[in-house]
Amino acid sequence: MKKVVTIGTAGHIDHGKTSLVKRLTGVDTDRLKEEKQRGMTIEPGFAHFFLDDYLISIVDVPGHEKFIKNMVAGAHGIDGVLFVIAADEGVMPQTEEHLTVCEMLGIERGIVVLTKIDTVDEEWLELVEEDVRGFLKGTFLENAPFVKVSSRTGEGFDVLKEEIKRLAESISRQKEETFPRLPVDRVFTVKGFGTVVTGTLSGGRLSKGEIVEILPSKLESKIKNLQTAGADVEVAFPGQRTAANLTVPKEKVQRGNILTLPGILNPSRVVDVTFTLSKTATPVEKRIKVHFHYLTLMAEAEIVLVDRDVLNPGERCFAQVIFDREIYPVYGDNFVVRTISPGRVIGGGTILHPLEKRRYRKKFAAIFTEKLKALSGGKENAFLEFVKEMEPLKINLLPQLLNISPDKARTFAQKFEEVGKVIVSDGFIYTAETFNRLVEKALEIVEDYHGRYPVAEGINRETLKSLLNVGDELFLRIISSSGLEEEGKVIRRKEFVPHLDEKFSNLKEKLDSELKKSGFSAPTLNSLKEKLNTSSEDFHALLSFLKKGGYKTAGDFLLSPEIYRDIERKTVDLLKQKGEITVGDFKELFNLSRKHAIPYLELLDAEGVTVRDSSGKRKLNV
């Protein structure tokens, strides 16, 4: 497969961008009837040509000020720019705006193309070139190659192609693949195929037959067919101009939508950003209403300055953006903003926190500023800040928070786990400090439980897990790190032995007294609890302890070891004499009512002393 490089055109209206593209590719990107009539590009046009080992895709964007929003959409995802300036006019208003857009979108490479050189003489051309170089000083195009061409005669195009090849070679094609996003810039139907959407694919790969999610509608669609460079393909790669044939009606998709893998992106109405004001703009006060251009979407928004009250031309600051609708932002993406009236590009920036939940308040300016400094310090710093702020942080949020692939999300987190900075468990990420606090909390809870219920084996496993509010995997790690031990369904301190303290010794004495007074007609558990005048927790803790010491429950009755042994001995003696006994025989032997006799006999059956036959009589279990 040839390496793909996407190059955009930029420049003032009627400076020859479309003619330049047609001369390079043979494709007239003014495809709309209105464009033919008006002689200007309204929607971005697309063309491509092959240059040695490269497939060069060209995005021809509009130059007229009324169509600047389409220029922003078209400029998204390009690797470099052909910055077009007509030799007969030089720098014009949209020249400045387009340069601002390119800078705000993070474009770093380009070629300055002076067009229409056949319309001017050498002296004028030298003056224009000098003026352009002065205009570009201090920008990413300051040291860019200058190529002079005539689209009418073809002069200079051999040189331009060589410079495009050098530009392509300078662009690393080893871009980190994240997850696929296709910002939709065109939607149309093709007879016999149905709905087709186009855009510049970013992040990861899309495959024919794959299921994608359309945002913001959250509709799912199968990709019936894929095309890049006008040819059917099985897989589209990042950076390629891509057409996807979908299984949803045309009216369900529109420009500004995003095609991506299901379940990766979450909506947001508030984002934290770095915001740079254009050198040609006027100062911005604390709050400003703007048109926010992001990928192929335009939304109305309010920008709130975080670390200052006024932003001057050419300055950068931290800001919060509040939208009039939900968008699907991703960390590290660039954006452009325009004033609402008049519509002028005034700056742009980079998204830092795509899923901000808190609205900025001036009294928290210092806290916000520190947080945003951390987020602007690269993915590793941002990761630790996100974990701290959103703890426990869901791993499945990392692709959007850090602009990484889902596959890389877990390995990215595990790298920090290996050096002891975070704990990854149950699909969540915790700071090491939080994990240590959970270990301490577990020890405190168990120690407190032992203190309150020394007669109990330990605290119920599920109760402790609920109090810690963690999943199974993290719970096991906490128990392992805390030195506690798990046996059966209880957690306890190692080497802890259940015992009677003064409080429970007194309760046991009262209980034994009640049992002794009752004789064979044992009291119910509820009546015992009332007689002891204690809490349910204390009573059941004592009961569990006593049962391990030989106390028996027969239905709802409690028997002391001595009473139970008497019942067992006398029953065995009677059975040895008679061979079998009835419920009536058992009642007569102990002078019991039926409500006591039946549970006692069932206890003897359960203990393996007796066995009940089909007639309801008991025999010795031999």
Coordinates of C-alpha atoms in Angstrom, one line a residue:
M1 CA 0.0 0.0 0.0
K2 CA 1.3 3.4 -0.9
K3 CA 1.8 5.9 2.0
V4 CA -1.1 8.3 2.3
V5 CA -0.5 12.1 2.8
T6 CA -3.4 14.5 3.0
I7 CA -2.7 18.0 2.0
G8 CA -5.1 21.0 2.1
T9 CA -5.2 24.2 0.2
A10 CA -5.6 27.5 2.0
G11 CA -5.8 31.1 0.8
H12 CA -8.0 34.0 -0.3
I13 CA -10.9 33.7 -2.7
D14 CA -9.9 33.6 -6.4
H15 CA -6.2 33.1 -5.7
G16 CA -6.2 30.0 -7.8
K17 CA -6.5 27.1 -5.3
T18 CA -9.0 25.1 -7.4
S19 CA -7.1 25.6 -10.6
L20 CA -3.9 24.6 -8.9
V21 CA -5.5 21.3 -7.7
K22 CA -6.9 20.6 -11.2
R23 CA -3.5 21.1 -12.7
L24 CA -1.9 18.7 -10.2
T25 CA -4.6 16.0 -10.3
G26 CA -6.8 16.5 -13.3
V27 CA -9.8 16.8 -11.1
D28 CA -12.0 19.9 -11.0
T29 CA -13.0 20.1 -7.3
D30 CA -15.7 22.8 -8.0
R31 CA -18.3 20.0 -8.2
L32 CA -21.5 21.9 -7.2
K33 CA -23.6 23.7 -9.8
E34 CA -23.6 26.8 -7.5
E35 CA -19.8 26.7 -7.4
K36 CA -19.6 26.6 -11.2
Q37 CA -22.0 29.6 -11.4
R38 CA -20.3 31.7 -8.7
G39 CA -16.8 30.7 -9.5
M40 CA -15.9 29.9 -5.9
T41 CA -15.5 26.8 -3.8
I42 CA -18.3 26.5 -1.2
E43 CA -17.9 23.0 0.0
P44 CA -14.4 21.4 0.4
G45 CA -13.5 19.5 -2.7
F46 CA -11.3 16.4 -2.9
A47 CA -8.9 15.1 -5.4
H48 CA -5.8 12.8 -5.4
F49 CA -2.8 11.8 -7.4
F50 CA 0.1 9.4 -7.1
L51 CA 3.6 10.6 -6.6
D52 CA 6.2 7.8 -6.5
D53 CA 5.5 5.9 -3.3
Y54 CA 2.8 8.3 -2.1
L55 CA -0.9 8.7 -2.5
I56 CA -1.4 12.5 -2.2
S57 CA -4.9 13.4 -1.2
I58 CA -5.8 17.1 -1.6
V59 CA -8.5 18.9 0.2
D60 CA -9.5 22.1 -1.7
V61 CA -11.2 24.4 0.8
P62 CA -13.2 27.5 0.3
G63 CA -11.7 31.0 0.4
H64 CA -14.6 33.3 0.6
E65 CA -15.2 34.8 4.1
K66 CA -18.9 33.5 4.1
F67 CA -17.6 30.0 3.7
I68 CA -14.8 30.1 6.3
K69 CA -16.7 27.5 8.5
N70 CA -16.4 25.0 5.6
M71 CA -12.7 25.8 5.3
V72 CA -12.3 24.9 9.0
A73 CA -14.1 21.6 8.4
G74 CA -12.0 20.8 5.4
A75 CA -8.7 21.6 7.0
H76 CA -9.3 19.1 9.8
G77 CA -7.0 16.0 9.5
I78 CA -4.6 17.3 6.9
D79 CA -0.8 16.7 7.2
G80 CA 0.4 19.8 5.5
V81 CA -0.9 22.8 3.5
L82 CA -0.4 24.4 0.1
F83 CA -0.7 28.0 1.2
V84 CA -1.8 29.8 -2.0
I85 CA -1.3 33.5 -2.6
A86 CA -2.0 35.1 -6.0
A87 CA 1.0 37.0 -7.4
D88 CA -1.2 39.7 -8.8
E89 CA -2.9 40.5 -5.4
G90 CA -0.6 39.3 -2.6
V91 CA -1.8 39.0 1.0
M92 CA -5.5 39.5 1.4
P93 CA -8.0 39.3 4.3
Q94 CA -8.8 35.6 4.0
T95 CA -5.1 34.9 3.6
E96 CA -4.7 36.1 7.2
E97 CA -7.8 34.1 8.4
H98 CA -6.7 30.9 6.7
L99 CA -3.2 31.2 8.2
T100 CA -4.8 31.6 11.6
V101 CA -7.0 28.5 11.0
C102 CA -4.0 26.4 10.0
E103 CA -2.0 27.5 13.1
M104 CA -4.9 26.8 15.4
L105 CA -5.5 23.4 13.9
G106 CA -1.9 22.5 14.7
I107 CA -0.7 22.2 11.1
E108 CA 3.1 22.3 11.2
R109 CA 4.2 21.8 7.5
G110 CA 3.5 23.5 4.3
I111 CA 4.5 25.0 1.0
V112 CA 3.9 28.6 0.0
V113 CA 2.6 28.7 -3.6
L114 CA 2.6 31.9 -5.5
T115 CA 0.0 31.5 -8.3
K116 CA -0.8 33.4 -11.4
I117 CA 2.8 34.3 -12.1
D118 CA 2.0 34.6 -15.8
T119 CA 0.0 37.8 -15.0
V120 CA 2.8 39.8 -13.4
D121 CA 6.3 40.8 -14.3
E122 CA 9.5 39.8 -12.5
E123 CA 9.9 43.0 -10.5
W124 CA 6.3 42.8 -9.2
L125 CA 6.8 39.1 -8.4
E126 CA 9.9 40.0 -6.3
L127 CA 8.0 42.6 -4.4
V128 CA 5.1 40.2 -3.7
E129 CA 7.4 37.5 -2.5
E130 CA 9.2 39.9 -0.1
D131 CA 5.8 41.1 1.2
V132 CA 4.6 37.5 1.7
R133 CA 7.8 36.5 3.5
G134 CA 7.4 39.4 5.9
F135 CA 3.7 38.4 6.5
L136 CA 4.7 34.8 7.3
K137 CA 7.6 35.7 9.6
G138 CA 7.1 34.0 13.0
T139 CA 4.6 31.5 11.7
F140 CA 5.0 27.8 10.9
L141 CA 5.5 28.8 7.2
E142 CA 8.4 31.2 7.9
N143 CA 10.9 28.8 6.5
A144 CA 8.6 26.9 4.2
P145 CA 9.6 26.5 0.5
F146 CA 8.3 29.1 -2.0
V147 CA 7.2 27.8 -5.3
K148 CA 6.0 30.1 -8.1
V149 CA 3.5 28.5 -10.6
S150 CA 1.1 29.3 -13.4
S151 CA -1.9 26.9 -13.5
R152 CA -2.6 28.2 -17.0
T153 CA 0.8 27.5 -18.6
G154 CA 2.0 24.7 -16.2
E155 CA 5.1 26.7 -15.3
G156 CA 6.6 25.7 -11.9
F157 CA 4.6 22.5 -11.4
D158 CA 7.5 20.2 -11.7
V159 CA 9.2 22.1 -8.9
L160 CA 5.9 22.0 -6.9
K161 CA 5.6 18.2 -7.2
E162 CA 9.2 17.8 -6.0
E163 CA 8.4 20.0 -3.0
I164 CA 5.2 18.0 -2.3
K165 CA 7.3 14.8 -2.4
R166 CA 9.7 16.3 0.1
L167 CA 6.8 17.4 2.3
A168 CA 5.4 13.8 2.2
E169 CA 8.8 12.4 3.1
S170 CA 9.1 14.7 6.1
I171 CA 5.8 13.6 7.5
S172 CA 6.1 10.6 9.8
R173 CA 3.7 7.9 8.7
Q174 CA 4.3 6.0 11.9
K175 CA 1.5 7.9 13.6
E176 CA 0.2 6.3 16.7
E177 CA -3.1 4.6 15.8
T178 CA -5.8 5.4 18.4
F179 CA -9.4 4.6 17.5
P180 CA -11.2 5.4 14.2
R181 CA -13.2 8.6 13.8
L182 CA -14.7 9.8 10.6
P183 CA -16.0 13.3 10.9
V184 CA -18.7 13.6 8.3
D185 CA -18.3 16.5 5.9
R186 CA -20.6 15.2 3.1
V187 CA -23.7 13.0 3.0
F188 CA -25.4 11.9 -0.2
T189 CA -27.0 8.9 -1.8
V190 CA -25.9 6.7 -4.7
K191 CA -28.4 4.8 -6.7
G192 CA -28.3 1.1 -6.0
F193 CA -26.1 1.7 -2.9
G194 CA -27.9 4.1 -0.6
T195 CA -26.3 6.5 1.9
V196 CA -22.7 7.5 1.5
V197 CA -20.7 9.7 3.9
T198 CA -17.3 11.1 3.4
G199 CA -14.6 12.5 5.6
T200 CA -10.9 12.4 6.5
L201 CA -10.4 9.3 8.6
S202 CA -8.4 9.9 11.8
G203 CA -7.1 7.8 14.6
G204 CA -7.6 4.2 13.5
R205 CA -8.8 1.9 10.8
L206 CA -12.2 1.2 9.5
S207 CA -13.1 -2.0 7.8
K208 CA -15.7 -3.1 5.4
G209 CA -18.5 -5.0 7.2
E210 CA -17.7 -3.3 10.5
I211 CA -20.4 -2.0 12.8
V212 CA -20.0 1.7 13.6
E213 CA -21.8 4.2 15.8
I214 CA -23.1 7.5 14.4
L215 CA -22.9 10.3 16.9
P216 CA -24.8 12.2 18.3
S217 CA -27.8 10.0 17.3
K218 CA -26.1 6.9 18.6
L219 CA -27.5 4.9 15.7
E220 CA -25.5 1.8 14.7
S221 CA -24.8 1.0 11.1
K222 CA -22.9 -1.6 9.1
I223 CA -20.3 -0.4 6.6
K224 CA -21.5 -2.0 3.4
N225 CA -18.6 -0.7 1.4
L226 CA -15.5 1.5 1.7
Q227 CA -13.7 3.6 -0.8
T228 CA -10.4 5.6 -0.7
A229 CA -9.0 7.4 -3.6
G230 CA -12.0 6.4 -5.7
A231 CA -11.3 2.6 -5.3
D232 CA -13.1 0.0 -3.3
V233 CA -11.0 -1.2 -0.3
E234 CA -11.4 -3.6 2.6
V235 CA -9.7 -1.3 5.1
A236 CA -9.4 2.5 5.3
F237 CA -6.3 3.8 7.1
P238 CA -5.8 7.0 9.2
G239 CA -5.3 10.1 7.1
Q240 CA -7.2 8.8 4.1
R241 CA -10.1 10.5 2.5
T242 CA -12.7 7.9 3.0
A243 CA -16.2 7.2 1.7
A244 CA -18.4 4.8 3.7
N245 CA -21.6 3.2 2.4
L246 CA -23.9 2.9 5.4
T247 CA -27.1 1.0 6.1
V248 CA -29.0 3.9 7.6
P249 CA -31.2 6.4 5.7
K250 CA -29.6 9.6 4.4
E251 CA -31.7 11.8 6.7
K252 CA -30.3 10.0 9.8
V253 CA -26.8 11.4 9.1
Q254 CA -25.6 14.9 8.6
R255 CA -22.4 17.0 8.3
G256 CA -20.8 17.3 11.7
N257 CA -21.7 13.8 12.8
I258 CA -19.0 11.4 13.7
L259 CA -18.6 7.7 12.7
T260 CA -16.7 5.7 15.3
L261 CA -16.6 2.4 17.1
P262 CA -19.6 1.8 19.4
G263 CA -19.2 2.7 23.1
I264 CA -16.0 4.7 22.9
L265 CA -17.1 8.3 23.0
N266 CA -19.2 10.1 25.6
P267 CA -21.0 13.4 25.2
S268 CA -20.0 16.6 27.0
R269 CA -21.3 20.2 27.2
V270 CA -18.2 21.5 29.1
V271 CA -14.5 21.2 28.1
D272 CA -11.3 22.6 29.5
V273 CA -8.9 24.0 26.8
T274 CA -5.9 26.0 26.0
F275 CA -7.0 29.0 24.0
T276 CA -4.8 31.2 21.8
L277 CA -6.0 34.5 20.6
S278 CA -4.9 35.5 17.0
K279 CA -2.4 38.2 16.7
T280 CA -4.8 40.1 14.5
A281 CA -7.8 39.9 16.9
T282 CA -8.9 42.4 19.5
P283 CA -8.5 41.7 23.2
V284 CA -11.0 39.3 24.7
E285 CA -12.7 39.9 28.0
K286 CA -13.5 37.3 30.7
R287 CA -16.4 35.7 28.8
I288 CA -17.1 35.7 25.1
K289 CA -19.7 34.1 22.9
V290 CA -18.3 32.3 19.8
H291 CA -18.8 29.9 17.0
F292 CA -16.8 26.8 18.0
H293 CA -15.5 24.8 15.0
Y294 CA -14.5 21.3 15.9
L295 CA -13.8 18.6 13.3
T296 CA -16.7 19.1 10.9
L297 CA -19.1 20.5 13.6
M298 CA -19.9 24.1 14.4
A299 CA -21.6 24.8 17.7
E300 CA -22.3 28.0 19.6
A301 CA -20.4 28.3 22.8
E302 CA -19.2 30.6 25.6
I303 CA -15.5 30.8 26.4
V304 CA -14.6 31.6 30.0
L305 CA -11.0 32.6 30.7
V306 CA -9.7 30.7 33.7
D307 CA -6.3 32.3 34.6
R308 CA -6.9 35.9 33.7
D309 CA -9.6 38.5 33.1
V310 CA -8.3 39.8 29.7
L311 CA -6.5 37.9 26.9
N312 CA -4.5 40.0 24.5
P313 CA -3.7 39.3 20.8
G314 CA -1.1 36.6 20.4
E315 CA -1.5 35.3 24.0
R316 CA -2.5 31.9 25.2
C317 CA -4.4 31.0 28.3
F318 CA -6.4 28.3 30.0
A319 CA -10.2 28.5 29.4
Q320 CA -13.4 26.6 29.8
V321 CA -15.8 26.2 26.9
I322 CA -19.5 25.8 27.6
F323 CA -21.6 24.6 24.6
D324 CA -25.2 25.0 23.6
R325 CA -25.4 21.3 22.9
E326 CA -23.6 18.0 23.6
I327 CA -20.5 17.3 21.5
Y328 CA -18.1 14.4 21.5
P329 CA -14.6 15.9 22.2
V330 CA -11.3 14.1 22.5
Y331 CA -8.1 15.1 24.4
G332 CA -5.5 16.8 22.3
D333 CA -7.8 17.7 19.4
N334 CA -7.6 21.2 18.0
F335 CA -10.4 23.7 17.4
V336 CA -11.0 27.1 15.9
V337 CA -13.3 29.8 17.1
R338 CA -15.0 32.7 15.3
T339 CA -16.9 35.7 16.6
I340 CA -20.6 35.4 16.1
S341 CA -21.1 38.8 14.5
P342 CA -19.2 39.7 12.5
G343 CA -17.9 36.2 11.8
R344 CA -14.2 36.5 12.1
V345 CA -11.7 33.8 13.0
I346 CA -10.1 35.0 16.3
G347 CA -8.2 32.0 17.5
G348 CA -8.3 28.4 18.6
G349 CA -6.7 25.9 20.8
T350 CA -6.4 22.4 22.1
I351 CA -8.9 20.3 24.2
L352 CA -7.4 19.3 27.6
H353 CA -10.4 17.9 29.5
P354 CA -13.1 16.5 27.2
L355 CA -15.4 15.4 30.0
E356 CA -15.4 18.2 32.5
K357 CA -18.2 18.1 35.0
R358 CA -17.6 21.3 37.0
R359 CA -18.4 24.8 35.7
Y360 CA -15.6 27.2 36.4
R361 CA -15.9 29.5 39.3
K362 CA -13.5 32.4 39.9
K363 CA -12.9 31.4 43.6
F364 CA -11.5 28.1 42.3
A365 CA -9.2 29.8 39.7
A366 CA -6.0 28.6 41.4
I367 CA -7.2 25.0 41.6
F368 CA -8.4 25.0 38.0
T369 CA -5.1 26.5 36.8
E370 CA -3.0 23.8 38.5
K371 CA -5.2 21.1 37.1
L372 CA -5.0 22.4 33.6
K373 CA -1.2 22.8 33.8
A374 CA -1.1 19.1 34.6
L375 CA -3.4 18.2 31.7
S376 CA -1.3 20.3 29.3
G377 CA 1.9 18.5 30.3
G378 CA 1.5 15.5 28.0
K379 CA -0.4 12.3 28.2
E380 CA 1.4 10.8 31.2
N381 CA 0.8 13.9 33.4
A382 CA -2.8 14.1 32.1
F383 CA -3.4 10.4 33.0
L384 CA -2.3 10.9 36.6
E385 CA -4.5 14.1 36.9
F386 CA -7.5 12.3 35.4
V387 CA -7.1 9.4 37.8
K388 CA -6.8 11.8 40.8
E389 CA -9.8 13.9 39.7
M390 CA -12.2 11.1 38.4
E391 CA -11.2 8.3 40.8
P392 CA -12.1 5.5 40.5
L393 CA -11.5 6.2 36.8
K394 CA -13.1 3.8 34.3
I395 CA -10.5 2.3 32.0
N396 CA -13.0 2.5 29.1
L397 CA -12.8 6.3 29.4
L398 CA -9.1 6.4 28.6
P399 CA -9.4 6.4 24.8
Q400 CA -11.4 9.6 24.9
L401 CA -9.5 11.2 27.8
L402 CA -6.0 10.5 26.3
N403 CA -6.8 9.9 22.6
I404 CA -5.4 6.3 22.7
S405 CA -6.7 3.0 21.4
P406 CA -8.9 0.8 23.6
D407 CA -6.2 -1.9 23.4
K408 CA -3.6 0.5 24.6
A409 CA -5.7 1.8 27.5
R410 CA -5.0 -1.1 29.8
T411 CA -1.3 -1.4 29.0
F412 CA -1.0 2.4 29.4
A413 CA -2.5 2.1 32.9
Q414 CA -0.5 -1.0 33.8
K415 CA 2.8 0.9 33.0
F416 CA 2.0 3.2 35.9
E417 CA 0.9 0.3 38.1
E418 CA 4.3 -1.3 37.6
V419 CA 6.0 1.7 39.2
G420 CA 3.5 1.9 42.0
K421 CA 1.6 5.0 41.1
V422 CA -1.8 3.5 40.4
I423 CA -3.8 0.3 41.0
V424 CA -5.8 -1.2 38.1
S425 CA -8.6 -3.5 39.1
D426 CA -12.2 -4.5 38.1
G427 CA -12.0 -2.1 35.1
F428 CA -11.2 0.9 37.3
I429 CA -8.0 2.8 38.1
Y430 CA -7.1 4.1 41.6
T431 CA -4.2 6.1 42.9
A432 CA -1.7 4.3 45.0
E433 CA -2.7 6.6 47.9
T434 CA -6.3 5.6 47.6
F435 CA -5.4 1.9 47.6
N436 CA -3.3 2.4 50.7
R437 CA -6.2 4.2 52.4
L438 CA -8.5 1.3 51.5
V439 CA -6.1 -1.1 53.1
E440 CA -6.0 1.0 56.2
K441 CA -9.7 1.3 56.2
A442 CA -10.1 -2.5 55.9
L443 CA -7.8 -3.0 58.9
E444 CA -9.7 -0.5 60.9
I445 CA -13.1 -2.0 60.1
V446 CA -12.0 -5.5 61.0
E447 CA -10.2 -4.4 64.1
D448 CA -13.3 -2.5 65.2
Y449 CA -15.5 -5.5 64.5
H450 CA -13.3 -7.7 66.6
G451 CA -13.5 -5.2 69.4
R452 CA -17.3 -5.0 69.2
Y453 CA -17.9 -8.7 68.6
P454 CA -15.0 -10.7 70.1
V455 CA -17.2 -13.8 70.0
A456 CA -17.5 -13.7 66.2
E457 CA -15.1 -15.5 63.9
G458 CA -14.8 -12.2 61.9
I459 CA -16.8 -9.8 59.7
N460 CA -18.8 -11.1 56.9
R461 CA -17.0 -10.9 53.6
E462 CA -19.7 -9.2 51.7
T463 CA -20.3 -6.7 54.5
L464 CA -16.7 -5.6 54.4
K465 CA -16.6 -5.4 50.6
S466 CA -19.8 -3.3 50.7
L467 CA -18.3 -0.9 53.3
L468 CA -15.1 -0.5 51.2
N469 CA -17.3 -0.1 48.1
V470 CA -15.0 -2.0 45.8
G471 CA -15.2 -4.9 43.3
D472 CA -14.1 -8.5 43.9
E473 CA -10.7 -8.2 42.3
L474 CA -9.7 -5.1 44.3
F475 CA -11.1 -6.6 47.4
L476 CA -8.8 -9.6 47.2
R477 CA -5.8 -7.3 46.7
I478 CA -6.8 -5.3 49.7
I479 CA -7.1 -8.4 51.9
S480 CA -3.8 -9.7 50.6
S481 CA -2.0 -6.4 51.2
S482 CA -3.6 -5.8 54.6
G483 CA -2.4 -9.1 56.2
L484 CA -6.0 -10.1 57.0
E485 CA -7.2 -13.6 56.2
E486 CA -10.3 -15.0 54.6
E487 CA -11.9 -18.2 55.8
G488 CA -15.2 -19.3 54.5
K489 CA -17.4 -16.2 54.4
V490 CA -15.6 -14.2 57.0
I491 CA -12.6 -11.9 57.1
R492 CA -10.5 -11.6 60.3
R493 CA -7.1 -10.6 61.6
K494 CA -4.6 -13.3 61.4
E495 CA -4.3 -15.4 64.6
F496 CA -7.5 -13.9 66.0
V497 CA -9.4 -16.4 68.2
P498 CA -13.0 -15.7 69.1
H499 CA -13.4 -15.3 72.9
L500 CA -15.8 -14.0 75.6
D501 CA -15.0 -10.6 77.0
E502 CA -16.7 -9.2 80.0
K503 CA -19.8 -8.0 78.1
F504 CA -20.5 -11.3 76.3
S505 CA -19.6 -13.3 79.4
N506 CA -22.4 -11.5 81.3
L507 CA -24.8 -12.1 78.4
K508 CA -23.9 -15.8 78.4
E509 CA -24.5 -16.1 82.1
K510 CA -28.0 -14.7 81.7
L511 CA -28.7 -16.9 78.7
D512 CA -27.5 -20.1 80.5
S513 CA -29.8 -19.1 83.5
E514 CA -32.8 -18.9 81.2
L515 CA -32.0 -22.2 79.5
K516 CA -31.5 -23.9 82.9
K517 CA -34.9 -22.6 84.2
S518 CA -36.7 -23.8 81.0
G519 CA -35.5 -27.4 81.3
F520 CA -36.6 -29.5 78.3
S521 CA -39.1 -26.9 77.2
A522 CA -36.4 -24.6 75.7
P523 CA -37.2 -20.9 75.1
T524 CA -37.4 -19.5 71.6
L525 CA -34.6 -17.3 70.2
N526 CA -36.7 -14.2 70.1
S527 CA -37.8 -14.7 73.8
L528 CA -34.2 -15.1 74.8
K529 CA -33.1 -12.0 73.0
E530 CA -35.8 -10.0 74.8
K531 CA -34.8 -11.5 78.2
L532 CA -31.2 -10.6 77.5
N533 CA -32.2 -7.0 76.5
T534 CA -29.4 -6.7 73.9
S535 CA -29.1 -5.8 70.2
S536 CA -29.8 -8.3 67.4
E537 CA -26.1 -8.0 66.3
D538 CA -24.8 -8.9 69.8
F539 CA -27.3 -11.7 70.2
H540 CA -26.5 -13.4 66.9
A541 CA -22.8 -13.0 67.4
L542 CA -23.1 -14.7 70.8
L543 CA -25.4 -17.4 69.3
S544 CA -22.8 -18.2 66.6
F545 CA -20.1 -18.5 69.2
L546 CA -22.2 -20.8 71.5
K547 CA -23.2 -23.1 68.6
K548 CA -19.5 -23.7 68.0
G549 CA -19.4 -24.8 71.7
G550 CA -22.1 -27.4 71.5
Y551 CA -25.3 -25.3 71.9
K552 CA -28.0 -26.5 69.4
T553 CA -30.9 -24.9 67.7
A554 CA -34.0 -27.0 67.1
G555 CA -36.2 -25.0 64.9
D556 CA -36.6 -21.7 66.8
F557 CA -35.5 -23.2 70.1
L558 CA -32.1 -23.1 71.7
L559 CA -30.7 -26.0 73.7
S560 CA -27.7 -26.0 76.0
P561 CA -25.2 -28.7 75.6
E562 CA -26.3 -30.3 78.8
I563 CA -30.0 -30.4 77.9
Y564 CA -29.2 -31.7 74.4
R565 CA -27.1 -34.5 75.8
D566 CA -29.9 -35.5 78.2
I567 CA -32.4 -35.5 75.3
E568 CA -30.1 -37.6 73.2
R569 CA -29.2 -40.1 76.0
K570 CA -32.8 -40.7 77.1
T571 CA -34.1 -41.0 73.5
V572 CA -31.4 -43.6 72.7
D573 CA -32.3 -45.6 75.9
L574 CA -36.0 -45.6 75.0
L575 CA -35.3 -46.7 71.4
K576 CA -33.1 -49.5 72.7
Q577 CA -36.0 -50.7 74.8
K578 CA -38.8 -50.3 72.2
G579 CA -37.0 -50.5 68.9
E580 CA -39.1 -47.6 67.6
I581 CA -41.0 -44.6 69.0
T582 CA -43.7 -42.3 67.9
V583 CA -44.0 -38.5 68.3
G584 CA -46.4 -39.3 71.2
D585 CA -43.8 -41.5 72.9
F586 CA -41.2 -38.7 72.6
K587 CA -43.7 -36.1 74.0
E588 CA -44.5 -38.4 76.9
L589 CA -40.9 -39.1 77.7
F590 CA -40.0 -35.4 78.1
N591 CA -43.4 -34.0 79.0
L592 CA -43.3 -31.8 75.9
S593 CA -45.9 -30.1 73.6
R594 CA -45.9 -31.0 69.9
K595 CA -44.3 -27.6 69.0
H596 CA -41.2 -28.7 70.9
A597 CA -41.2 -32.4 70.1
I598 CA -41.2 -32.1 66.3
P599 CA -38.2 -29.7 66.1
Y600 CA -36.3 -31.8 68.7
L601 CA -36.9 -35.0 66.7
E602 CA -35.8 -33.3 63.5
L603 CA -32.6 -32.2 65.2
L604 CA -31.9 -35.8 66.3
D605 CA -32.5 -36.9 62.7
A606 CA -30.1 -34.2 61.5
E607 CA -27.5 -35.2 64.0
G608 CA -27.6 -38.8 62.8
V609 CA -29.0 -40.2 66.1
T610 CA -32.4 -41.2 64.7
V611 CA -33.9 -41.9 61.4
R612 CA -37.6 -41.4 60.4
D613 CA -39.4 -44.2 58.5
S614 CA -42.3 -43.9 56.1
S615 CA -44.8 -44.3 58.9
G616 CA -43.4 -41.3 60.8
K617 CA -41.8 -43.5 63.5
R618 CA -38.2 -43.1 64.7
K619 CA -35.6 -45.8 64.9
L620 CA -31.9 -45.7 65.9
N621 CA -29.7 -44.7 63.1
V622 CA -27.4 -47.8 62.9

